[in-house]
Amino acid sequence: MGWNKEMPTNPVVAVVGATGAVGHEFLKVLHDLDFPAAEVRALASARSVGKTLSFEGCGLVSAGDLVVSEMTPEAFEGVDIALFSCGADRSKEMRDVVVSAGAVMIDNSSAFRMDKDVPLVVPEVNPADAKKHAGVIANPNCSTIQMVVALAPLHNIAPIKRVVVSTYQAASGSGAPAMEELYNQSRDFLDGKELTVEQFQHRIAFNCIPHIDVFMKDASTKEEWKMVVETKKILGDESIEVAPTCVRVPVLRCHAEAVNVEFTREVSVEAAQKAFLSAPGIVLMDNPEKNEYPMPGLLEGTDETYVGRLREDATVEYGLAFWVVADQVRKGAALNAVQIAQLLLP
C-alpha cells in the first residue's frame, strides 16, 4: 500500500505527548534541524491542557511558547505529520483517526513496529522504506537504532551471520520520571537515606539491572526480543541471528552497546574503519593509545552514533568486536523520528 496524499513543502506538524521527555526533545530537534513546518501543535492528555512549552521555532514558526491542547480527533484536522510519543495503547487508539485526517503518523512506541504494512525506518539504513507507508511509519526501539546504524555499513561489505550484543541502557529509556529517580536515589544513597524504588524493578543508583521490559516464555525480555526481530526487518535479512542481553545502568541519557559480529566472509579491521568513516551518521572515535573511545556520560545531546574499541574477534572465523554509544532521547527517539519526517518532504 502507498500513500496518495501529497506532502506539502511546509507541513503542519503535531507533537503528540509533547510534555514528556521525548516530546520535549521533538521540539528541540524540530528547531535544531530547522524543519520547514508551517505550524507546530503541542498535544497531550487532558491533564496537560493549557501548559506552555518553550519552543525556539523552525521553518515558518517563530520562537515562542506553545500552548498544549488535548489530543482529540479534532486536533488532527489539517495536520500533515504527527510525531507520536505517548505509549503503544494511545497510538493504537488514535491510528485510524490520524490516518483518516490525512496525516502520516510517525510512532515512537512498539505498537506497529512488526506490522507488515508499517515500515520500520532508520534513515541512515533503509530510507527508501519510508516511502512505502500507508499512513504509519514506526520508529524502532532505541537500542536497535544505534546498533543497526553501525551494522549496516558492515553488512554492505559482507553478509552478517550473527550478532551478540550486551546493552548498557540509560534511565532515559524509561522516561523523565526514571531519570528523576536516578537523581533522587543517587542523592539519597550518598546521604545514607532509604531509597524509593518506583520506576524500575530494583534501585538504579549504583546498580545494574539485567531486566528491561517484561520477561517472555523463553526467559528473554521483550526488549531483547525487539532487538532480534527489528534488526532483521530494518536490514531486510531474516537470516541474521541476534543474541542480546539488555541491561539498565545508572546513566542518564546515552545507551552503550558491546557488539560482536560474525560475518560469512572476512571483514578486516581496516575495511570496517573505512566503512564507518564513510557511513552517514557515524563518528569513529577510536584511538586506544590516547584513551579515546565513546562514553555515554560525555555524549549527551549529540546526534551521531559513535563507534570505538574496534578490533578483531578471534573466537570466530570471521568476526569483529566494537563499542557503540548514542543519545537515547535524540538518535534513539526524537531525532530519528524527525529524520523520518524529513524523508517525507517533497
GROMACS .gro file of C-alpha atoms in nm:
model
  346
    1MET     CA    1   0.000   0.000   0.000
    2GLY     CA    2   0.113   0.353  -0.066
    3TRP     CA    3   0.010   0.698   0.045
    4ASN     CA    4  -0.174   0.910  -0.207
    5LYS     CA    5  -0.169   1.246  -0.030
    6GLU     CA    6   0.099   1.485  -0.149
    7MET     CA    7   0.315   1.617   0.133
    8PRO     CA    8   0.331   1.999   0.130
    9THR     CA    9   0.663   2.179   0.130
   10ASN     CA   10   0.574   2.332   0.467
   11PRO     CA   11   0.375   2.068   0.654
   12VAL     CA   12   0.171   2.114   0.970
   13VAL     CA   13   0.332   1.906   1.246
   14ALA     CA   14   0.164   1.773   1.560
   15VAL     CA   15   0.386   1.668   1.851
   16VAL     CA   16   0.183   1.414   2.048
   17GLY     CA   17   0.295   1.350   2.405
   18ALA     CA   18   0.455   1.693   2.396
   19THR     CA   19   0.501   1.722   2.773
   20GLY     CA   20   0.709   1.403   2.804
   21ALA     CA   21   1.085   1.364   2.773
   22VAL     CA   22   1.071   1.263   2.406
   23GLY     CA   23   0.802   1.524   2.336
   24HIS     CA   24   1.029   1.798   2.466
   25GLU     CA   25   1.309   1.657   2.252
   26PHE     CA   26   1.085   1.653   1.943
   27LEU     CA   27   1.052   2.030   1.981
   28LYS     CA   28   1.427   2.075   2.023
   29VAL     CA   29   1.505   1.860   1.719
   30LEU     CA   30   1.249   2.038   1.500
   31HIS     CA   31   1.434   2.359   1.583
   32ASP     CA   32   1.784   2.214   1.553
   33LEU     CA   33   1.712   2.068   1.209
   34ASP     CA   34   1.510   2.378   1.111
   35PHE     CA   35   1.232   2.152   0.994
   36PRO     CA   36   1.023   2.352   0.743
   37ALA     CA   37   0.696   2.339   0.936
   38ALA     CA   38   0.413   2.580   0.864
   39GLU     CA   39   0.270   2.515   1.212
   40VAL     CA   40   0.365   2.307   1.517
   41ARG     CA   41   0.092   2.185   1.752
   42ALA     CA   42   0.167   2.053   2.101
   43LEU     CA   43  -0.079   1.779   2.201
   44ALA     CA   44  -0.106   1.576   2.520
   45SER     CA   45  -0.361   1.427   2.759
   46ALA     CA   46  -0.639   1.632   2.918
   47ARG     CA   47  -0.439   1.687   3.238
   48SER     CA   48  -0.173   1.881   3.047
   49VAL     CA   49  -0.408   2.113   2.858
   50GLY     CA   50  -0.312   2.478   2.897
   51LYS     CA   51   0.052   2.417   2.988
   52THR     CA   52   0.302   2.620   2.792
   53LEU     CA   53   0.614   2.477   2.633
   54SER     CA   54   0.905   2.689   2.521
   55PHE     CA   55   0.979   2.650   2.151
   56GLU     CA   56   1.272   2.805   1.967
   57GLY     CA   57   1.092   2.793   1.633
   58CYS     CA   58   1.152   2.622   1.300
   59GLY     CA   59   1.051   2.667   0.937
   60LEU     CA   60   0.774   2.927   0.924
   61VAL     CA   61   0.709   2.904   1.300
   62SER     CA   62   0.856   3.180   1.515
   63ALA     CA   63   1.006   3.121   1.856
   64GLY     CA   64   0.770   3.146   2.149
   65ASP     CA   65   0.553   2.942   2.384
   66LEU     CA   66   0.333   2.661   2.255
   67VAL     CA   67   0.010   2.607   2.448
   68VAL     CA   68  -0.070   2.238   2.495
   69SER     CA   69  -0.403   2.120   2.355
   70GLU     CA   70  -0.579   1.792   2.423
   71MET     CA   71  -0.519   1.504   2.186
   72THR     CA   72  -0.866   1.463   2.035
   73PRO     CA   73  -0.976   1.358   1.685
   74GLU     CA   74  -1.042   1.722   1.601
   75ALA     CA   75  -0.685   1.816   1.696
   76PHE     CA   76  -0.551   1.639   1.385
   77GLU     CA   77  -0.757   1.832   1.133
   78GLY     CA   78  -0.515   1.991   0.888
   79VAL     CA   79  -0.214   1.802   1.029
   80ASP     CA   80   0.031   1.653   0.779
   81ILE     CA   81   0.279   1.480   1.011
   82ALA     CA   82   0.205   1.354   1.362
   83LEU     CA   83   0.508   1.272   1.580
   84PHE     CA   84   0.379   1.032   1.845
   85SER     CA   85   0.538   0.950   2.181
   86CYS     CA   86   0.252   0.871   2.415
   87GLY     CA   87   0.263   0.493   2.457
   88ALA     CA   88   0.152   0.197   2.245
   89ASP     CA   89  -0.207   0.187   2.369
   90ARG     CA   90  -0.278   0.550   2.283
   91SER     CA   91  -0.107   0.513   1.946
   92LYS     CA   92  -0.330   0.218   1.862
   93GLU     CA   93  -0.638   0.411   1.972
   94MET     CA   94  -0.552   0.713   1.756
   95ARG     CA   95  -0.415   0.542   1.444
   96ASP     CA   96  -0.735   0.546   1.238
   97VAL     CA   97  -0.819   0.899   1.347
   98VAL     CA   98  -0.478   1.032   1.244
   99VAL     CA   99  -0.465   0.850   0.912
  100SER     CA  100  -0.825   0.943   0.828
  101ALA     CA  101  -0.735   1.307   0.888
  102GLY     CA  102  -0.472   1.275   0.615
  103ALA     CA  103  -0.170   1.284   0.844
  104VAL     CA  104   0.126   1.047   0.850
  105MET     CA  105   0.180   0.903   1.198
  106ILE     CA  106   0.546   0.856   1.291
  107ASP     CA  107   0.514   0.647   1.604
  108ASN     CA  108   0.780   0.608   1.870
  109SER     CA  109   0.610   0.319   2.053
  110SER     CA  110   0.624  -0.055   1.987
  111ALA     CA  111   0.261  -0.060   1.869
  112PHE     CA  112   0.316  -0.112   1.496
  113ARG     CA  113   0.683  -0.199   1.450
  114MET     CA  114   0.629  -0.555   1.336
  115ASP     CA  115   0.315  -0.492   1.130
  116LYS     CA  116   0.376  -0.595   0.771
  117ASP     CA  117   0.218  -0.278   0.632
  118VAL     CA  118   0.421  -0.045   0.856
  119PRO     CA  119   0.779   0.045   0.758
  120LEU     CA  120   1.035   0.036   1.039
  121VAL     CA  121   1.285   0.303   0.943
  122VAL     CA  122   1.631   0.423   1.036
  123PRO     CA  123   1.712   0.692   0.776
  124GLU     CA  124   2.083   0.608   0.753
  125VAL     CA  125   1.997   0.243   0.687
  126ASN     CA  126   1.670   0.195   0.495
  127PRO     CA  127   1.539   0.539   0.389
  128ALA     CA  128   1.352   0.405   0.086
  129ASP     CA  129   1.120   0.209   0.314
  130ALA     CA  130   0.970   0.535   0.441
  131LYS     CA  131   0.805   0.587   0.102
  132LYS     CA  132   0.621   0.254   0.132
  133HIS     CA  133   0.398   0.364   0.418
  134ALA     CA  134   0.017   0.355   0.428
  135GLY     CA  135  -0.016   0.634   0.679
  136VAL     CA  136   0.200   0.496   0.961
  137ILE     CA  137   0.578   0.470   0.997
  138ALA     CA  138   0.733   0.313   1.306
  139ASN     CA  139   1.035   0.447   1.490
  140PRO     CA  140   1.244   0.147   1.601
  141ASN     CA  141   1.346   0.063   1.954
  142CYS     CA  142   1.624   0.291   2.079
  143SER     CA  143   1.877   0.013   2.136
  144THR     CA  144   1.809  -0.129   1.791
  145ILE     CA  145   1.853   0.206   1.615
  146GLN     CA  146   2.211   0.271   1.717
  147MET     CA  147   2.313  -0.091   1.660
  148VAL     CA  148   2.179  -0.109   1.304
  149VAL     CA  149   2.336   0.227   1.217
  150ALA     CA  150   2.669   0.062   1.300
  151LEU     CA  151   2.585  -0.278   1.146
  152ALA     CA  152   2.457  -0.153   0.810
  153PRO     CA  153   2.789  -0.037   0.658
  154LEU     CA  154   2.948  -0.368   0.762
  155HIS     CA  155   2.658  -0.573   0.626
  156ASN     CA  156   2.717  -0.398   0.295
  157ILE     CA  157   3.074  -0.535   0.288
  158ALA     CA  158   2.988  -0.892   0.386
  159PRO     CA  159   2.661  -1.051   0.498
  160ILE     CA  160   2.627  -1.068   0.874
  161LYS     CA  161   2.572  -1.416   1.016
  162ARG     CA  162   2.534  -1.350   1.389
  163VAL     CA  163   2.538  -1.060   1.635
  164VAL     CA  164   2.598  -1.093   2.008
  165VAL     CA  165   2.520  -0.768   2.189
  166SER     CA  166   2.514  -0.655   2.550
  167THR     CA  167   2.346  -0.321   2.611
  168TYR     CA  168   2.411  -0.062   2.880
  169GLN     CA  169   2.088   0.137   2.866
  170ALA     CA  170   2.030   0.475   3.024
  171ALA     CA  171   1.749   0.570   3.260
  172SER     CA  172   1.600   0.795   2.991
  173GLY     CA  173   1.472   0.485   2.812
  174SER     CA  174   1.203   0.467   3.079
  175GLY     CA  175   1.115   0.837   3.055
  176ALA     CA  176   1.160   1.156   3.255
  177PRO     CA  177   1.036   1.010   3.587
  178ALA     CA  178   1.301   0.738   3.561
  179MET     CA  179   1.575   0.996   3.510
  180GLU     CA  180   1.447   1.184   3.814
  181GLU     CA  181   1.453   0.863   4.016
  182LEU     CA  182   1.819   0.811   3.927
  183TYR     CA  183   1.896   1.162   4.051
  184ASN     CA  184   1.698   1.118   4.372
  185GLN     CA  185   1.828   0.772   4.454
  186SER     CA  186   2.189   0.877   4.395
  187ARG     CA  187   2.144   1.170   4.631
  188ASP     CA  188   1.969   0.961   4.895
  189PHE     CA  189   2.226   0.681   4.869
  190LEU     CA  190   2.514   0.921   4.931
  191ASP     CA  191   2.323   1.079   5.219
  192GLY     CA  192   2.259   0.740   5.376
  193LYS     CA  193   1.882   0.766   5.335
  194GLU     CA  194   1.634   0.495   5.242
  195LEU     CA  195   1.581   0.471   4.866
  196THR     CA  196   1.243   0.492   4.697
  197VAL     CA  197   1.203   0.244   4.410
  198GLU     CA  198   0.916   0.317   4.171
  199GLN     CA  199   1.032   0.333   3.808
  200PHE     CA  200   1.247   0.019   3.795
  201GLN     CA  201   1.230  -0.332   3.938
  202HIS     CA  202   1.518  -0.252   4.175
  203ARG     CA  203   1.721   0.052   4.272
  204ILE     CA  204   1.904   0.203   3.974
  205ALA     CA  205   2.155   0.416   4.167
  206PHE     CA  206   2.498   0.249   4.178
  207ASN     CA  207   2.346  -0.067   4.029
  208CYS     CA  208   2.286  -0.251   3.701
  209ILE     CA  209   1.954  -0.422   3.632
  210PRO     CA  210   1.955  -0.702   3.368
  211HIS     CA  211   1.582  -0.663   3.313
  212ILE     CA  212   1.422  -0.422   3.062
  213ASP     CA  213   1.054  -0.465   2.975
  214VAL     CA  214   0.875  -0.792   3.063
  215PHE     CA  215   1.012  -1.145   3.069
  216MET     CA  216   0.893  -1.380   2.796
  217LYS     CA  217   0.840  -1.758   2.796
  218ASP     CA  218   1.196  -1.830   2.680
  219ALA     CA  219   1.338  -1.623   2.973
  220SER     CA  220   1.447  -1.341   2.744
  221THR     CA  221   1.294  -0.996   2.788
  222LYS     CA  222   1.073  -0.815   2.540
  223GLU     CA  223   1.347  -0.554   2.497
  224GLU     CA  224   1.581  -0.830   2.383
  225TRP     CA  225   1.313  -0.972   2.152
  226LYS     CA  226   1.271  -0.628   1.995
  227MET     CA  227   1.640  -0.613   1.906
  228VAL     CA  228   1.618  -0.955   1.739
  229VAL     CA  229   1.313  -0.901   1.519
  230GLU     CA  230   1.367  -0.531   1.447
  231THR     CA  231   1.725  -0.584   1.328
  232LYS     CA  232   1.607  -0.842   1.076
  233LYS     CA  233   1.328  -0.617   0.949
  234ILE     CA  234   1.537  -0.299   0.917
  235LEU     CA  235   1.831  -0.471   0.746
  236GLY     CA  236   1.593  -0.678   0.532
  237ASP     CA  237   1.761  -1.006   0.619
  238GLU     CA  238   1.577  -1.273   0.818
  239SER     CA  239   1.886  -1.494   0.830
  240ILE     CA  240   2.075  -1.268   1.073
  241GLU     CA  241   2.089  -1.420   1.421
  242VAL     CA  242   2.090  -1.176   1.715
  243ALA     CA  243   2.169  -1.271   2.075
  244PRO     CA  244   2.110  -0.971   2.305
  245THR     CA  245   2.132  -0.913   2.678
  246CYS     CA  246   1.976  -0.580   2.777
  247VAL     CA  247   2.083  -0.408   3.098
  248ARG     CA  248   1.969  -0.084   3.262
  249VAL     CA  249   2.260   0.115   3.406
  250PRO     CA  250   2.285   0.435   3.615
  251VAL     CA  251   2.344   0.668   3.320
  252LEU     CA  252   2.107   0.950   3.230
  253ARG     CA  253   2.065   0.964   2.850
  254CYS     CA  254   2.309   0.769   2.635
  255HIS     CA  255   2.285   0.399   2.561
  256ALA     CA  256   2.604   0.199   2.508
  257GLU     CA  257   2.642  -0.142   2.348
  258ALA     CA  258   2.919  -0.402   2.326
  259VAL     CA  259   2.874  -0.570   1.989
  260ASN     CA  260   3.037  -0.884   1.848
  261VAL     CA  261   2.961  -0.957   1.482
  262GLU     CA  262   3.024  -1.279   1.291
  263PHE     CA  263   3.032  -1.250   0.911
  264THR     CA  264   3.000  -1.501   0.629
  265ARG     CA  265   3.338  -1.392   0.496
  266GLU     CA  266   3.635  -1.186   0.611
  267VAL     CA  267   3.595  -0.821   0.705
  268SER     CA  268   3.924  -0.668   0.815
  269VAL     CA  269   3.952  -0.403   1.084
  270GLU     CA  270   4.084  -0.166   0.818
  271ALA     CA  271   3.784  -0.229   0.591
  272ALA     CA  272   3.548  -0.173   0.884
  273GLN     CA  273   3.723   0.153   0.974
  274LYS     CA  274   3.686   0.276   0.617
  275ALA     CA  275   3.318   0.178   0.612
  276PHE     CA  276   3.246   0.356   0.940
  277LEU     CA  277   3.430   0.671   0.829
  278SER     CA  278   3.223   0.697   0.511
  279ALA     CA  279   2.887   0.595   0.661
  280PRO     CA  280   2.621   0.859   0.734
  281GLY     CA  281   2.553   0.940   1.097
  282ILE     CA  282   2.858   0.760   1.239
  283VAL     CA  283   3.156   0.909   1.418
  284LEU     CA  284   3.454   0.676   1.459
  285MET     CA  285   3.608   0.762   1.797
  286ASP     CA  286   3.876   0.500   1.829
  287ASN     CA  287   4.225   0.585   1.949
  288PRO     CA  288   4.322   0.346   2.232
  289GLU     CA  289   4.671   0.493   2.263
  290LYS     CA  290   4.516   0.822   2.372
  291ASN     CA  291   4.231   0.661   2.568
  292GLU     CA  292   3.980   0.789   2.313
  293TYR     CA  293   3.655   0.593   2.282
  294PRO     CA  294   3.285   0.680   2.315
  295MET     CA  295   3.149   0.722   2.669
  296PRO     CA  296   2.780   0.771   2.747
  297GLY     CA  297   2.837   1.026   3.021
  298LEU     CA  298   3.013   1.261   2.778
  299LEU     CA  299   2.796   1.237   2.467
  300GLU     CA  300   2.458   1.365   2.589
  301GLY     CA  301   2.285   1.593   2.342
  302THR     CA  302   2.471   1.465   2.036
  303ASP     CA  303   2.307   1.342   1.717
  304GLU     CA  304   2.557   1.090   1.587
  305THR     CA  305   2.617   0.722   1.657
  306TYR     CA  306   2.968   0.682   1.797
  307VAL     CA  307   3.179   0.371   1.738
  308GLY     CA  308   3.502   0.276   1.913
  309ARG     CA  309   3.706  -0.016   2.052
  310LEU     CA  310   3.703  -0.171   1.705
  311ARG     CA  311   3.902  -0.493   1.695
  312GLU     CA  312   3.912  -0.846   1.560
  313ASP     CA  313   3.705  -1.112   1.735
  314ALA     CA  314   3.933  -1.414   1.710
  315THR     CA  315   3.679  -1.653   1.867
  316VAL     CA  316   3.502  -1.697   1.532
  317GLU     CA  317   3.636  -1.741   1.178
  318TYR     CA  318   3.522  -1.400   1.056
  319GLY     CA  319   3.450  -1.166   1.344
  320LEU     CA  320   3.476  -0.810   1.469
  321ALA     CA  321   3.402  -0.650   1.805
  322PHE     CA  322   3.322  -0.287   1.876
  323TRP     CA  323   3.150  -0.046   2.116
  324VAL     CA  324   2.858   0.183   2.020
  325VAL     CA  325   2.718   0.488   2.203
  326ALA     CA  326   2.429   0.720   2.110
  327ASP     CA  327   2.196   0.961   2.288
  328GLN     CA  328   1.878   0.762   2.355
  329VAL     CA  329   1.647   1.064   2.366
  330ARG     CA  330   1.779   1.208   2.040
  331LYS     CA  331   1.901   0.943   1.794
  332GLY     CA  332   1.720   0.670   1.984
  333ALA     CA  333   1.387   0.852   1.967
  334ALA     CA  334   1.315   1.213   1.869
  335LEU     CA  335   1.592   1.274   1.616
  336ASN     CA  336   1.529   0.950   1.427
  337ALA     CA  337   1.158   1.034   1.404
  338VAL     CA  338   1.217   1.384   1.269
  339GLN     CA  339   1.473   1.247   1.023
  340ILE     CA  340   1.198   1.013   0.901
  341ALA     CA  341   0.972   1.316   0.863
  342GLN     CA  342   1.242   1.482   0.651
  343LEU     CA  343   1.228   1.183   0.413
  344LEU     CA  344   0.861   1.259   0.350
  345LEU     CA  345   0.923   1.614   0.231
  346PRO     CA  346   0.887   1.687  -0.142
   0.00000   0.00000   0.00000
